[in-house]
């Protein structure tokens, strides 16, 4: 059941190693529990995603509330003419009614960073909660395909933010 809480101010800050280690510990309840990062030690050892200092600096940002608490993160993955966003909200912050505003804030930041690029994201087709949130944030489904994920081959919707 969803509990609406006042939507916090979303502040974008550089993702620190401490933030990355904390995010790697986040665990979501089923069925979202498959959305988890490997341990921080593994990410650093393998140079994976925000475990790599260069990737972390170029593609990732931490998102904090007005009190400086880490409440989420975003990835801005550059492609030719497109910025693909990835995002994560701290598990305790889910189901509070923040998703649409959180997604819109990330899309605005992507547009600020790459003003002439299209903005898109990928979501697994079973994840109705996320799809509903992304639609409310203005994204539309533009493609469907299969790709390998860490847990199995999945069916994905690509959702794009119309300009």
C-alpha positions as a LaTeX table, in Angstrom:
\begin{tabular}{lrrr}
\hline
Residue & $x$ (\AA) & $y$ (\AA) & $z$ (\AA) \\
\hline
Unk1 & 0.00 & 0.00 & 0.00 \\
Unk2 & 1.31 & 3.42 & $-0.92$ \\
Unk3 & 1.86 & 6.12 & 1.67 \\
Unk4 & 2.03 & 9.60 & 0.25 \\
Unk5 & 4.67 & 11.72 & 1.95 \\
Unk6 & 5.71 & 15.26 & 1.13 \\
Unk7 & 7.93 & 15.18 & $-1.95$ \\
Unk8 & 11.43 & 16.23 & $-0.97$ \\
Unk9 & 13.64 & 18.63 & $-2.83$ \\
Unk10 & 15.95 & 16.57 & $-5.04$ \\
Unk11 & 19.55 & 17.82 & $-4.99$ \\
Unk12 & 22.08 & 16.39 & $-7.42$ \\
Unk13 & 25.60 & 15.92 & $-6.04$ \\
Unk14 & 28.74 & 14.09 & $-7.12$ \\
Unk15 & 28.52 & 10.43 & $-6.17$ \\
Unk16 & 31.21 & 9.64 & $-3.62$ \\
Unk17 & 32.75 & 6.25 & $-2.88$ \\
Unk18 & 30.77 & 6.26 & 0.37 \\
Unk19 & 27.55 & 6.82 & $-1.59$ \\
Unk20 & 28.41 & 4.00 & $-3.98$ \\
Unk21 & 29.14 & 1.60 & $-1.12$ \\
Unk22 & 25.82 & 2.53 & 0.52 \\
Unk23 & 23.82 & 2.13 & $-2.72$ \\
Unk24 & 25.40 & $-1.30$ & $-3.30$ \\
Unk25 & 23.81 & $-2.38$ & 0.02 \\
Unk26 & 20.26 & $-1.34$ & $-0.90$ \\
Unk27 & 17.80 & $-4.23$ & $-0.98$ \\
Unk28 & 14.24 & $-4.04$ & $-2.28$ \\
Unk29 & 11.34 & $-6.31$ & $-1.30$ \\
Unk30 & 10.07 & $-8.92$ & $-3.78$ \\
Unk31 & 9.46 & $-8.82$ & $-6.68$ \\
Unk32 & 11.90 & $-5.88$ & $-6.98$ \\
Unk33 & 14.65 & $-7.70$ & $-5.06$ \\
Unk34 & 16.31 & $-8.67$ & $-8.35$ \\
Unk35 & 17.28 & $-4.99$ & $-8.69$ \\
Unk36 & 20.42 & $-5.10$ & $-6.65$ \\
Unk37 & 24.03 & $-4.29$ & $-7.21$ \\
Unk38 & 26.89 & $-6.69$ & $-6.44$ \\
Unk39 & 28.82 & $-5.95$ & $-3.26$ \\
Unk40 & 30.83 & $-2.73$ & $-3.28$ \\
Unk41 & 34.03 & $-4.79$ & $-3.07$ \\
Unk42 & 33.07 & $-6.72$ & $-6.23$ \\
Unk43 & 32.10 & $-3.55$ & $-8.08$ \\
Unk44 & 35.44 & $-1.91$ & $-7.29$ \\
Unk45 & 37.47 & $-5.06$ & $-8.06$ \\
Unk46 & 35.68 & $-5.52$ & $-11.41$ \\
Unk47 & 35.60 & $-1.80$ & $-12.26$ \\
Unk48 & 31.84 & $-2.19$ & $-12.65$ \\
Unk49 & 29.55 & 0.84 & $-13.07$ \\
Unk50 & 29.92 & 3.31 & $-10.18$ \\
Unk51 & 32.62 & 1.07 & $-8.66$ \\
Unk52 & 34.93 & 2.56 & $-11.33$ \\
Unk53 & 35.94 & 6.10 & $-10.33$ \\
Unk54 & 35.89 & 7.39 & $-13.94$ \\
Unk55 & 32.47 & 5.94 & $-14.77$ \\
Unk56 & 31.15 & 7.18 & $-11.42$ \\
Unk57 & 32.37 & 10.73 & $-12.12$ \\
Unk58 & 31.17 & 10.85 & $-15.74$ \\
Unk59 & 27.83 & 9.03 & $-15.56$ \\
Unk60 & 26.50 & 8.89 & $-12.00$ \\
Unk61 & 25.11 & 11.40 & $-9.54$ \\
Unk62 & 23.80 & 11.04 & $-6.03$ \\
Unk63 & 20.46 & 12.56 & $-5.18$ \\
Unk64 & 19.96 & 14.02 & $-1.72$ \\
Unk65 & 17.11 & 15.63 & 0.13 \\
Unk66 & 17.30 & 19.15 & 1.60 \\
Unk67 & 18.94 & 17.72 & 4.75 \\
Unk68 & 21.70 & 16.07 & 2.69 \\
Unk69 & 20.44 & 12.49 & 3.13 \\
Unk70 & 21.16 & 10.14 & 0.22 \\
Unk71 & 17.73 & 9.22 & $-1.16$ \\
Unk72 & 18.58 & 8.07 & $-4.68$ \\
Unk73 & 20.93 & 8.11 & $-7.63$ \\
Unk74 & 20.83 & 8.61 & $-11.36$ \\
Unk75 & 22.96 & 7.46 & $-14.27$ \\
Unk76 & 23.28 & 9.52 & $-17.43$ \\
Unk77 & 24.56 & 7.06 & $-20.03$ \\
Unk78 & 25.70 & 8.87 & $-23.18$ \\
Unk79 & 24.84 & 7.43 & $-26.57$ \\
Unk80 & 24.84 & 9.14 & $-29.97$ \\
Unk81 & 22.13 & 11.81 & $-29.75$ \\
Unk82 & 20.59 & 10.15 & $-26.68$ \\
Unk83 & 21.05 & 10.18 & $-22.94$ \\
Unk84 & 19.76 & 6.96 & $-21.41$ \\
Unk85 & 18.86 & 7.49 & $-17.80$ \\
Unk86 & 19.00 & 4.93 & $-15.06$ \\
Unk87 & 17.71 & 5.63 & $-11.60$ \\
Unk88 & 17.27 & 4.19 & $-8.17$ \\
Unk89 & 15.34 & 5.41 & $-5.18$ \\
Unk90 & 16.41 & 4.31 & $-1.69$ \\
Unk91 & 14.18 & 1.33 & $-0.76$ \\
Unk92 & 12.72 & 3.10 & 2.29 \\
Unk93 & 11.71 & 5.99 & 0.01 \\
Unk94 & 9.66 & 3.82 & $-2.37$ \\
Unk95 & 5.86 & 3.74 & $-2.20$ \\
Unk96 & 5.67 & 7.30 & $-0.87$ \\
Unk97 & 4.38 & 8.88 & $-4.07$ \\
Unk98 & 7.76 & 10.40 & $-5.00$ \\
Unk99 & 8.44 & 8.40 & $-8.18$ \\
Unk100 & 6.97 & 10.76 & $-10.76$ \\
Unk101 & 8.65 & 13.87 & $-9.33$ \\
Unk102 & 11.92 & 11.93 & $-8.88$ \\
Unk103 & 11.86 & 10.76 & $-12.51$ \\
Unk104 & 10.96 & 14.25 & $-13.78$ \\
Unk105 & 13.83 & 15.81 & $-11.78$ \\
Unk106 & 16.27 & 13.31 & $-13.31$ \\
Unk107 & 14.92 & 13.98 & $-16.82$ \\
Unk108 & 15.35 & 17.76 & $-16.27$ \\
Unk109 & 18.93 & 17.17 & $-15.13$ \\
Unk110 & 19.59 & 14.99 & $-18.20$ \\
Unk111 & 18.22 & 17.77 & $-20.44$ \\
Unk112 & 20.37 & 20.35 & $-18.65$ \\
Unk113 & 23.50 & 18.21 & $-19.12$ \\
Unk114 & 22.75 & 17.32 & $-22.77$ \\
Unk115 & 20.29 & 19.91 & $-24.10$ \\
Unk116 & 20.22 & 18.59 & $-27.67$ \\
Unk117 & 19.90 & 14.90 & $-26.84$ \\
Unk118 & 16.84 & 12.71 & $-26.68$ \\
Unk119 & 16.19 & 11.25 & $-23.22$ \\
Unk120 & 15.17 & 7.62 & $-22.80$ \\
Unk121 & 15.20 & 4.81 & $-20.29$ \\
Unk122 & 14.71 & 1.05 & $-20.23$ \\
Unk123 & 12.28 & $-0.84$ & $-18.02$ \\
Unk124 & 11.42 & $-4.52$ & $-17.82$ \\
Unk125 & 7.93 & $-5.10$ & $-19.20$ \\
Unk126 & 6.69 & $-6.87$ & $-16.03$ \\
Unk127 & 7.46 & $-3.81$ & $-13.85$ \\
Unk128 & 4.02 & $-2.18$ & $-14.06$ \\
Unk129 & 4.73 & 0.12 & $-11.09$ \\
Unk130 & 7.77 & 1.67 & $-12.80$ \\
Unk131 & 6.04 & 1.87 & $-16.19$ \\
Unk132 & 3.10 & 3.71 & $-14.63$ \\
Unk133 & 5.51 & 6.12 & $-12.90$ \\
Unk134 & 7.49 & 6.79 & $-16.08$ \\
Unk135 & 4.29 & 7.40 & $-18.06$ \\
Unk136 & 3.13 & 9.89 & $-15.42$ \\
Unk137 & 6.54 & 11.58 & $-15.76$ \\
Unk138 & 5.89 & 12.04 & $-19.50$ \\
Unk139 & 7.73 & 9.07 & $-21.03$ \\
Unk140 & 6.12 & 6.98 & $-23.77$ \\
Unk141 & 6.90 & 3.41 & $-24.85$ \\
Unk142 & 8.73 & 3.55 & $-28.18$ \\
Unk143 & 10.27 & 0.08 & $-28.50$ \\
Unk144 & 10.21 & $-3.45$ & $-27.07$ \\
Unk145 & 13.08 & $-5.94$ & $-27.22$ \\
Unk146 & 14.93 & $-8.66$ & $-25.33$ \\
Unk147 & 18.34 & $-8.26$ & $-23.75$ \\
Unk148 & 20.56 & $-10.03$ & $-21.27$ \\
Unk149 & 20.35 & $-8.69$ & $-17.72$ \\
Unk150 & 22.34 & $-9.82$ & $-14.69$ \\
Unk151 & 19.55 & $-12.19$ & $-13.61$ \\
Unk152 & 18.36 & $-13.56$ & $-17.02$ \\
Unk153 & 17.28 & $-12.50$ & $-20.50$ \\
Unk154 & 14.49 & $-9.99$ & $-20.09$ \\
Unk155 & 11.91 & $-8.23$ & $-22.23$ \\
Unk156 & 12.41 & $-4.47$ & $-22.14$ \\
Unk157 & 10.43 & $-1.43$ & $-23.07$ \\
Unk158 & 12.43 & 1.55 & $-24.23$ \\
Unk159 & 10.58 & 4.67 & $-23.11$ \\
Unk160 & 11.37 & 8.09 & $-24.54$ \\
Unk161 & 10.57 & 11.57 & $-23.30$ \\
Unk162 & 8.95 & 13.50 & $-26.18$ \\
Unk163 & 10.56 & 16.88 & $-26.81$ \\
\hline
\end{tabular}
